[in-house]
Amino acid sequence: MRNADDMLAVAASRAEELAAPGLNPRPRRKVAVLACMDTRIDLFPMLGLQRGDAHIIRNAGGLVTDDAIRSLCASQRLLGTEEIVVVMHEGCGLHGASEDEFAQVLAGDGVLPTWRLGAFDDVDATLRHSLARLRSSPELAARDHIRGFVFDPETGALREIG
């Protein structure tokens, strides 16, 4: 667990600057961001965010899953967010992946997941579907301010998808 040990040491050496006394868990900008977990996506500088501005929810693909909706629901209903931003990206590992091949790999290890990988062929269409799912989710209190973007890690460009 070398990485975890290194991380623990860094956190200990930076505890004073990492402390956030008085910082409210309610995001200042009342926004929650759902994004892919890809290491090339640095949401804070990309979106002009600072610590305390937004809830950040990340998963494989930046997909609207049941668990993403659970987190967004908690963000809205418990902590006052009123806006959702979804960020997917070009070159995602799920783009063009095979659900069947992934399931076979897991089955080879004796694992039968209760969830799907979420592979997709068209990032724009997938994002549109995700936005529609959010806009029709009764669990979410605020559904009028939901927007989606596709990031290109090669150029740094961010484009909106309706």
XYZ file of N, CA and C in Angstrom:
486
model
N 0.836 -1.195 0.000
C 0.000 0.000 0.000
C 0.873 1.249 0.000
N 1.878 1.236 -0.824
C 2.826 2.342 -0.866
C 2.153 3.679 -1.167
N 1.255 3.699 -2.147
C 0.589 4.955 -2.478
C -0.199 5.500 -1.300
N -0.946 4.639 -0.629
C -1.732 5.093 0.519
C -0.821 5.615 1.623
N 0.304 4.951 1.849
C 1.259 5.429 2.857
C 1.814 6.794 2.471
N 2.161 6.959 1.202
C 2.663 8.256 0.725
C 1.604 9.343 0.890
N 0.377 9.016 0.564
C -0.706 9.988 0.684
C -0.926 10.396 2.136
N -0.875 9.422 3.017
C -1.028 9.711 4.444
C 0.074 10.641 4.929
N 1.290 10.402 4.484
C 2.419 11.250 4.886
C 2.254 12.675 4.356
N 1.825 12.810 3.115
C 1.609 14.143 2.544
C 0.510 14.868 3.312
N -0.584 14.177 3.588
C -1.686 14.799 4.324
C -1.228 15.265 5.701
N -0.418 14.458 6.367
C 0.081 14.846 7.690
C 0.972 16.077 7.598
N 1.792 16.147 6.564
C 2.708 17.284 6.431
C 1.987 18.564 6.004
N 0.785 18.423 5.464
C 0.049 19.591 4.966
C -1.237 19.843 5.740
N -1.374 19.231 6.911
C -2.625 19.311 7.665
C -3.065 20.747 7.905
N -2.141 21.619 8.221
C -2.514 23.000 8.526
C -3.153 23.685 7.314
N -2.584 23.500 6.131
C -3.163 24.147 4.948
C -4.411 23.431 4.445
N -4.566 22.153 4.809
C -5.746 21.404 4.390
C -6.944 21.638 5.302
N -6.694 22.096 6.506
C -7.783 22.348 7.448
C -8.740 23.377 6.854
N -10.013 23.201 7.145
C -11.030 24.116 6.614
C -11.967 24.561 7.733
N -11.413 25.132 8.800
C -12.290 25.545 9.896
C -13.284 26.598 9.420
N -14.533 26.360 9.753
C -15.571 27.317 9.399
C -16.092 27.206 7.978
N -15.483 26.383 7.141
C -15.976 26.229 5.769
C -17.260 25.404 5.810
N -18.307 25.948 5.267
C -19.617 25.323 5.295
C -19.671 24.150 4.315
N -20.277 23.018 4.697
C -20.418 21.910 3.744
C -21.418 22.215 2.628
N -22.191 23.287 2.781
C -23.111 23.720 1.720
C -22.306 24.510 0.690
N -22.289 24.080 -0.553
C -21.488 24.771 -1.566
C -21.899 26.235 -1.747
N -20.902 27.097 -1.733
C -21.154 28.536 -1.904
C -21.921 28.835 -3.181
N -21.558 28.157 -4.255
C -22.180 28.443 -5.556
C -23.434 27.604 -5.812
N -23.813 26.805 -4.836
C -25.038 25.993 -4.899
C -25.089 25.122 -6.152
N -23.951 24.537 -6.494
C -23.864 23.705 -7.687
C -23.223 22.368 -7.337
N -23.702 21.320 -8.002
C -23.090 19.997 -7.919
C -22.598 19.640 -9.315
N -21.398 19.091 -9.384
C -20.796 18.704 -10.661
C -20.642 17.186 -10.676
N -21.185 16.554 -11.699
C -21.000 15.122 -11.933
C -20.047 14.988 -13.104
N -18.945 14.276 -12.902
C -17.931 14.174 -13.957
C -17.283 12.801 -13.955
N -16.622 12.510 -15.056
C -15.845 11.283 -15.177
C -14.653 11.329 -14.227
N -14.203 10.155 -13.838
C -13.068 10.046 -12.920
C -11.720 10.131 -13.631
N -11.713 10.312 -14.943
C -10.483 10.354 -15.737
C -9.462 11.311 -15.118
N -8.221 10.862 -15.035
C -7.165 11.652 -14.393
C -6.805 12.911 -15.152
N -7.205 13.012 -16.414
C -6.885 14.210 -17.204
C -7.840 15.371 -16.945
N -8.882 15.120 -16.190
C -9.900 16.146 -15.956
C -9.679 16.777 -14.589
N -9.213 18.013 -14.592
C -9.010 18.778 -13.360
C -10.127 19.812 -13.284
N -11.192 19.453 -12.621
C -12.411 20.257 -12.632
C -12.256 21.645 -12.033
N -11.440 21.789 -11.007
C -11.365 23.081 -10.327
C -10.870 24.195 -11.249
N -9.726 24.056 -11.903
C -9.335 25.131 -12.815
C -10.215 25.193 -14.066
N -10.687 24.038 -14.534
C -11.517 24.015 -15.740
C -12.785 24.843 -15.557
N -13.412 24.709 -14.397
C -14.700 25.355 -14.163
C -14.589 26.604 -13.291
N -13.375 26.988 -12.957
C -13.184 28.177 -12.136
C -13.683 28.004 -10.716
N -13.505 26.814 -10.176
C -13.984 26.501 -8.834
C -12.875 26.592 -7.800
N -13.280 26.905 -6.589
C -12.397 26.876 -5.426
C -12.998 25.894 -4.420
N -12.186 25.454 -3.466
C -12.705 24.581 -2.412
C -13.880 25.284 -1.733
N -14.961 24.551 -1.554
C -16.152 25.103 -0.930
C -17.186 25.615 -1.913
N -16.853 25.665 -3.203
C -17.783 26.191 -4.208
C -18.838 25.187 -4.647
N -18.476 23.907 -4.742
C -19.355 22.930 -5.384
C -19.162 21.546 -4.786
N -20.185 20.732 -4.911
C -20.037 19.307 -4.640
C -19.511 18.667 -5.918
N -18.523 17.807 -5.784
C -17.937 17.113 -6.927
C -18.235 15.625 -6.779
N -18.914 15.070 -7.765
C -19.275 13.652 -7.777
C -18.636 13.058 -9.022
N -17.829 12.021 -8.826
C -17.126 11.441 -9.976
C -17.370 9.941 -10.036
N -17.482 9.450 -11.263
C -17.586 8.013 -11.489
C -17.055 7.700 -12.887
N -17.007 6.432 -13.220
C -16.544 6.036 -14.550
C -17.513 6.570 -15.596
N -17.031 7.440 -16.461
C -17.828 7.996 -17.538
C -18.573 9.273 -17.209
N -18.672 9.628 -15.929
C -19.505 10.774 -15.566
C -20.965 10.483 -15.867
N -21.346 9.221 -15.694
C -22.683 8.763 -16.067
C -23.699 8.991 -14.958
N -24.937 9.229 -15.368
C -26.031 9.369 -14.420
C -26.509 7.964 -14.064
N -25.986 7.457 -12.975
C -26.351 6.147 -12.447
C -27.295 6.357 -11.264
N -27.851 5.270 -10.754
C -28.682 5.378 -9.553
C -27.887 6.002 -8.410
N -26.625 5.617 -8.277
C -25.831 6.167 -7.183
C -25.505 7.642 -7.400
N -25.309 8.050 -8.646
C -25.095 9.474 -8.918
C -26.345 10.265 -8.547
N -27.517 9.732 -8.868
C -28.764 10.410 -8.499
C -28.894 10.475 -6.983
N -28.525 9.416 -6.284
C -28.552 9.427 -4.813
C -27.695 10.560 -4.273
N -26.480 10.687 -4.797
C -25.576 11.744 -4.335
C -26.104 13.128 -4.688
N -26.633 13.287 -5.893
C -27.187 14.579 -6.301
C -28.418 14.936 -5.478
N -29.225 13.945 -5.149
C -30.400 14.165 -4.310
C -29.968 14.646 -2.923
N -28.972 14.009 -2.336
C -28.457 14.452 -1.033
C -27.887 15.856 -1.137
N -27.175 16.131 -2.215
C -26.592 17.453 -2.428
C -27.676 18.527 -2.450
N -28.768 18.240 -3.138
C -29.855 19.219 -3.234
C -30.690 19.284 -1.962
N -31.176 18.161 -1.538
C -32.170 18.159 -0.466
C -31.572 18.350 0.923
N -30.326 17.955 1.117
C -29.694 18.120 2.426
C -28.757 19.316 2.491
N -28.169 19.697 1.350
C -27.112 20.711 1.392
C -27.336 21.885 0.441
N -28.526 21.986 -0.113
C -28.957 23.212 -0.761
C -28.477 23.526 -2.164
N -27.929 22.547 -2.893
C -27.538 22.880 -4.262
C -28.783 23.025 -5.133
N -28.672 23.887 -6.128
C -29.806 24.203 -6.993
C -29.482 24.029 -8.471
N -28.259 23.658 -8.768
C -27.822 23.540 -10.159
C -26.954 22.288 -10.290
N -27.061 21.629 -11.442
C -26.239 20.450 -11.729
C -25.506 20.681 -13.038
N -24.222 20.380 -13.033
C -23.397 20.419 -14.236
C -22.828 19.017 -14.433
N -22.988 18.469 -15.629
C -22.444 17.147 -15.959
C -21.315 17.349 -16.963
N -20.152 16.737 -16.675
C -18.998 16.851 -17.570
C -18.561 15.454 -17.999
N -18.729 15.185 -19.291
C -18.173 13.974 -19.894
C -16.993 14.427 -20.747
N -16.334 13.509 -21.455
C -15.158 13.935 -22.218
C -14.863 13.028 -23.398
N -14.148 13.614 -24.339
C -13.645 12.856 -25.488
C -12.585 11.873 -24.989
N -12.481 10.735 -25.654
C -11.447 9.764 -25.312
C -11.688 9.030 -24.010
N -12.934 8.946 -23.585
C -13.271 8.251 -22.340
C -13.016 6.751 -22.497
N -12.572 6.118 -21.442
C -12.326 4.681 -21.464
C -13.580 3.856 -21.704
N -14.751 4.417 -21.396
C -16.000 3.696 -21.636
C -16.475 3.823 -23.077
N -15.935 4.813 -23.797
C -16.321 5.021 -25.194
C -15.784 3.860 -26.028
N -16.681 3.102 -26.608
C -16.285 1.975 -27.443
C -15.965 0.703 -26.682
N -16.081 0.734 -25.364
C -15.848 -0.486 -24.582
C -16.992 -1.466 -24.847
N -16.771 -2.720 -24.515
C -17.775 -3.750 -24.745
C -18.341 -4.241 -23.417
N -19.652 -4.086 -23.256
C -20.320 -4.601 -22.054
C -20.105 -6.109 -21.937
N -20.240 -6.814 -23.070
C -20.117 -8.271 -23.047
C -18.710 -8.713 -22.663
N -17.697 -8.093 -23.258
C -16.318 -8.464 -22.923
C -16.006 -8.164 -21.466
N -16.484 -7.036 -20.971
C -16.259 -6.684 -19.571
C -16.933 -7.708 -18.652
N -18.166 -8.084 -18.989
C -18.885 -9.078 -18.195
C -18.164 -10.423 -18.218
N -17.575 -10.779 -19.369
C -16.836 -12.042 -19.462
C -15.585 -12.025 -18.588
N -14.905 -10.889 -18.547
C -13.716 -10.769 -17.691
C -14.109 -10.988 -16.234
N -15.186 -10.340 -15.811
C -15.635 -10.503 -14.429
C -16.101 -11.933 -14.168
N -16.840 -12.500 -15.119
C -17.324 -13.871 -14.961
C -16.160 -14.845 -14.840
N -15.064 -14.548 -15.538
C -13.870 -15.387 -15.438
C -13.298 -15.422 -14.033
N -13.585 -14.392 -13.264
C -13.159 -14.346 -11.862
C -14.281 -14.770 -10.920
N -15.370 -15.278 -11.501
C -16.493 -15.724 -10.688
C -17.366 -14.594 -10.169
N -17.311 -13.450 -10.827
C -18.064 -12.276 -10.377
C -19.216 -12.001 -11.339
N -20.398 -11.825 -10.797
C -21.571 -11.463 -11.583
C -22.110 -10.145 -11.024
N -21.694 -9.021 -11.604
C -22.114 -7.733 -11.048
C -23.611 -7.492 -11.221
N -24.161 -6.706 -10.321
C -25.571 -6.330 -10.400
C -25.746 -5.040 -11.197
N -24.672 -4.496 -11.713
C -24.679 -3.227 -12.450
C -24.030 -3.419 -13.807
N -24.272 -2.452 -14.684
C -23.655 -2.464 -16.016
C -22.475 -1.506 -16.024
N -21.517 -1.758 -16.880
C -20.340 -0.903 -17.013
C -20.736 0.506 -17.453
N -21.644 0.604 -18.397
C -22.053 1.912 -18.916
C -21.320 2.300 -20.182
N -20.827 1.305 -20.917
C -20.117 1.575 -22.175
C -21.034 2.319 -23.140
N -20.431 3.160 -23.976
C -21.211 3.931 -24.943
C -20.409 4.150 -26.211
N -21.123 4.474 -27.300
C -20.485 4.714 -28.596
C -20.506 6.178 -29.010
N -21.381 6.967 -28.409
C -21.543 8.365 -28.818
C -21.624 9.228 -27.560
N -20.577 9.986 -27.286
C -20.532 10.779 -26.052
C -21.640 11.826 -26.024
N -21.917 12.479 -27.148
C -22.959 13.510 -27.175
C -24.333 12.908 -26.873
N -24.656 11.798 -27.532
C -25.951 11.150 -27.315
C -26.069 10.639 -25.885
N -24.985 10.102 -25.362
C -25.000 9.600 -23.987
C -25.227 10.737 -23.004
N -24.582 11.866 -23.239
C -24.780 13.017 -22.363
C -26.216 13.529 -22.463
N -26.761 13.594 -23.665
C -28.158 14.029 -23.817
C -29.097 13.107 -23.035
N -28.856 11.801 -23.131
C -29.667 10.829 -22.393
C -29.521 11.050 -20.885
N -28.294 11.295 -20.430
C -28.050 11.533 -19.003
C -28.779 12.781 -18.521
N -28.728 13.843 -19.314
C -29.410 15.083 -18.940
C -30.918 14.864 -18.866
N -31.463 14.113 -19.819
C -32.900 13.816 -19.807
C -33.268 13.007 -18.569
N -32.420 12.069 -18.200
C -32.698 11.269 -17.007
C -32.715 12.149 -15.762
N -31.764 13.062 -15.650
C -31.750 13.970 -14.499
C -32.992 14.848 -14.479
N -33.354 15.377 -15.628
C -34.499 16.300 -15.704
C -35.824 15.613 -15.392
N -35.844 14.287 -15.492
C -37.077 13.550 -15.196
C -36.997 12.783 -13.876
N -35.972 13.019 -13.086
C -35.796 12.300 -11.817
C -36.574 12.993 -10.700
N -37.644 12.377 -10.215
C -38.452 13.018 -9.175
C -37.697 13.199 -7.856
N -36.623 12.447 -7.662
C -35.840 12.581 -6.427
C -35.160 13.944 -6.328
N -34.907 14.551 -7.477
C -34.201 15.834 -7.499
C -35.193 16.977 -7.327
N -34.888 17.868 -6.396
C -35.773 18.997 -6.110
C -35.645 20.081 -7.174
N -34.443 20.305 -7.665
C -34.182 21.372 -8.642
C -33.758 20.739 -9.962
N -34.677 20.757 -10.938
C -34.389 20.129 -12.231
C -34.360 21.126 -13.375
N -34.536 22.393 -13.068
C -34.587 23.418 -14.113
C -33.212 23.925 -14.530
N -32.217 23.690 -13.703
C -30.876 24.224 -13.972
C -29.880 23.073 -14.067
N -29.985 22.330 -15.157
C -29.117 21.183 -15.414
C -28.487 21.387 -16.782
N -27.162 21.384 -16.818
C -26.461 21.584 -18.091
C -25.356 20.552 -18.232
N -25.007 20.250 -19.487
C -23.996 19.243 -19.755
C -22.936 19.731 -20.715
N -21.713 19.248 -20.497
C -20.569 19.668 -21.295
C -19.699 18.469 -21.644
N -19.029 18.566 -22.784
C -18.036 17.567 -23.187
C -16.690 18.278 -23.236
N -15.730 17.723 -22.523
C -14.372 18.262 -22.448
C -13.479 17.484 -23.409
N -12.589 18.187 -24.091
C -11.596 17.547 -24.952
C -10.239 17.685 -24.272
N -9.705 16.606 -23.696
C -8.427 16.700 -22.986
C -7.244 17.047 -23.884
N -7.383 16.841 -25.187
C -6.288 17.162 -26.106
C -6.177 18.657 -26.361
N -7.312 19.346 -26.396
C -7.306 20.781 -26.708
C -7.651 21.657 -25.510
N -8.265 21.063 -24.487
C -8.724 21.832 -23.336
C -10.072 22.486 -23.557
N -10.682 22.261 -24.728
C -11.965 22.892 -25.048
C -13.112 22.196 -24.314
N -14.080 23.004 -23.932
C -15.287 22.525 -23.271
C -16.472 23.002 -24.105
N -17.314 22.061 -24.550
C -18.460 22.460 -25.367
C -19.750 21.974 -24.721
N -20.776 22.776 -24.870
C -22.060 22.452 -24.253
C -22.887 21.554 -25.161
N -23.585 20.627 -24.522
C -24.525 19.735 -25.191
C -25.892 20.021 -24.587
N -26.887 20.222 -25.430
C -28.224 20.591 -24.959
C -29.053 19.453 -24.486
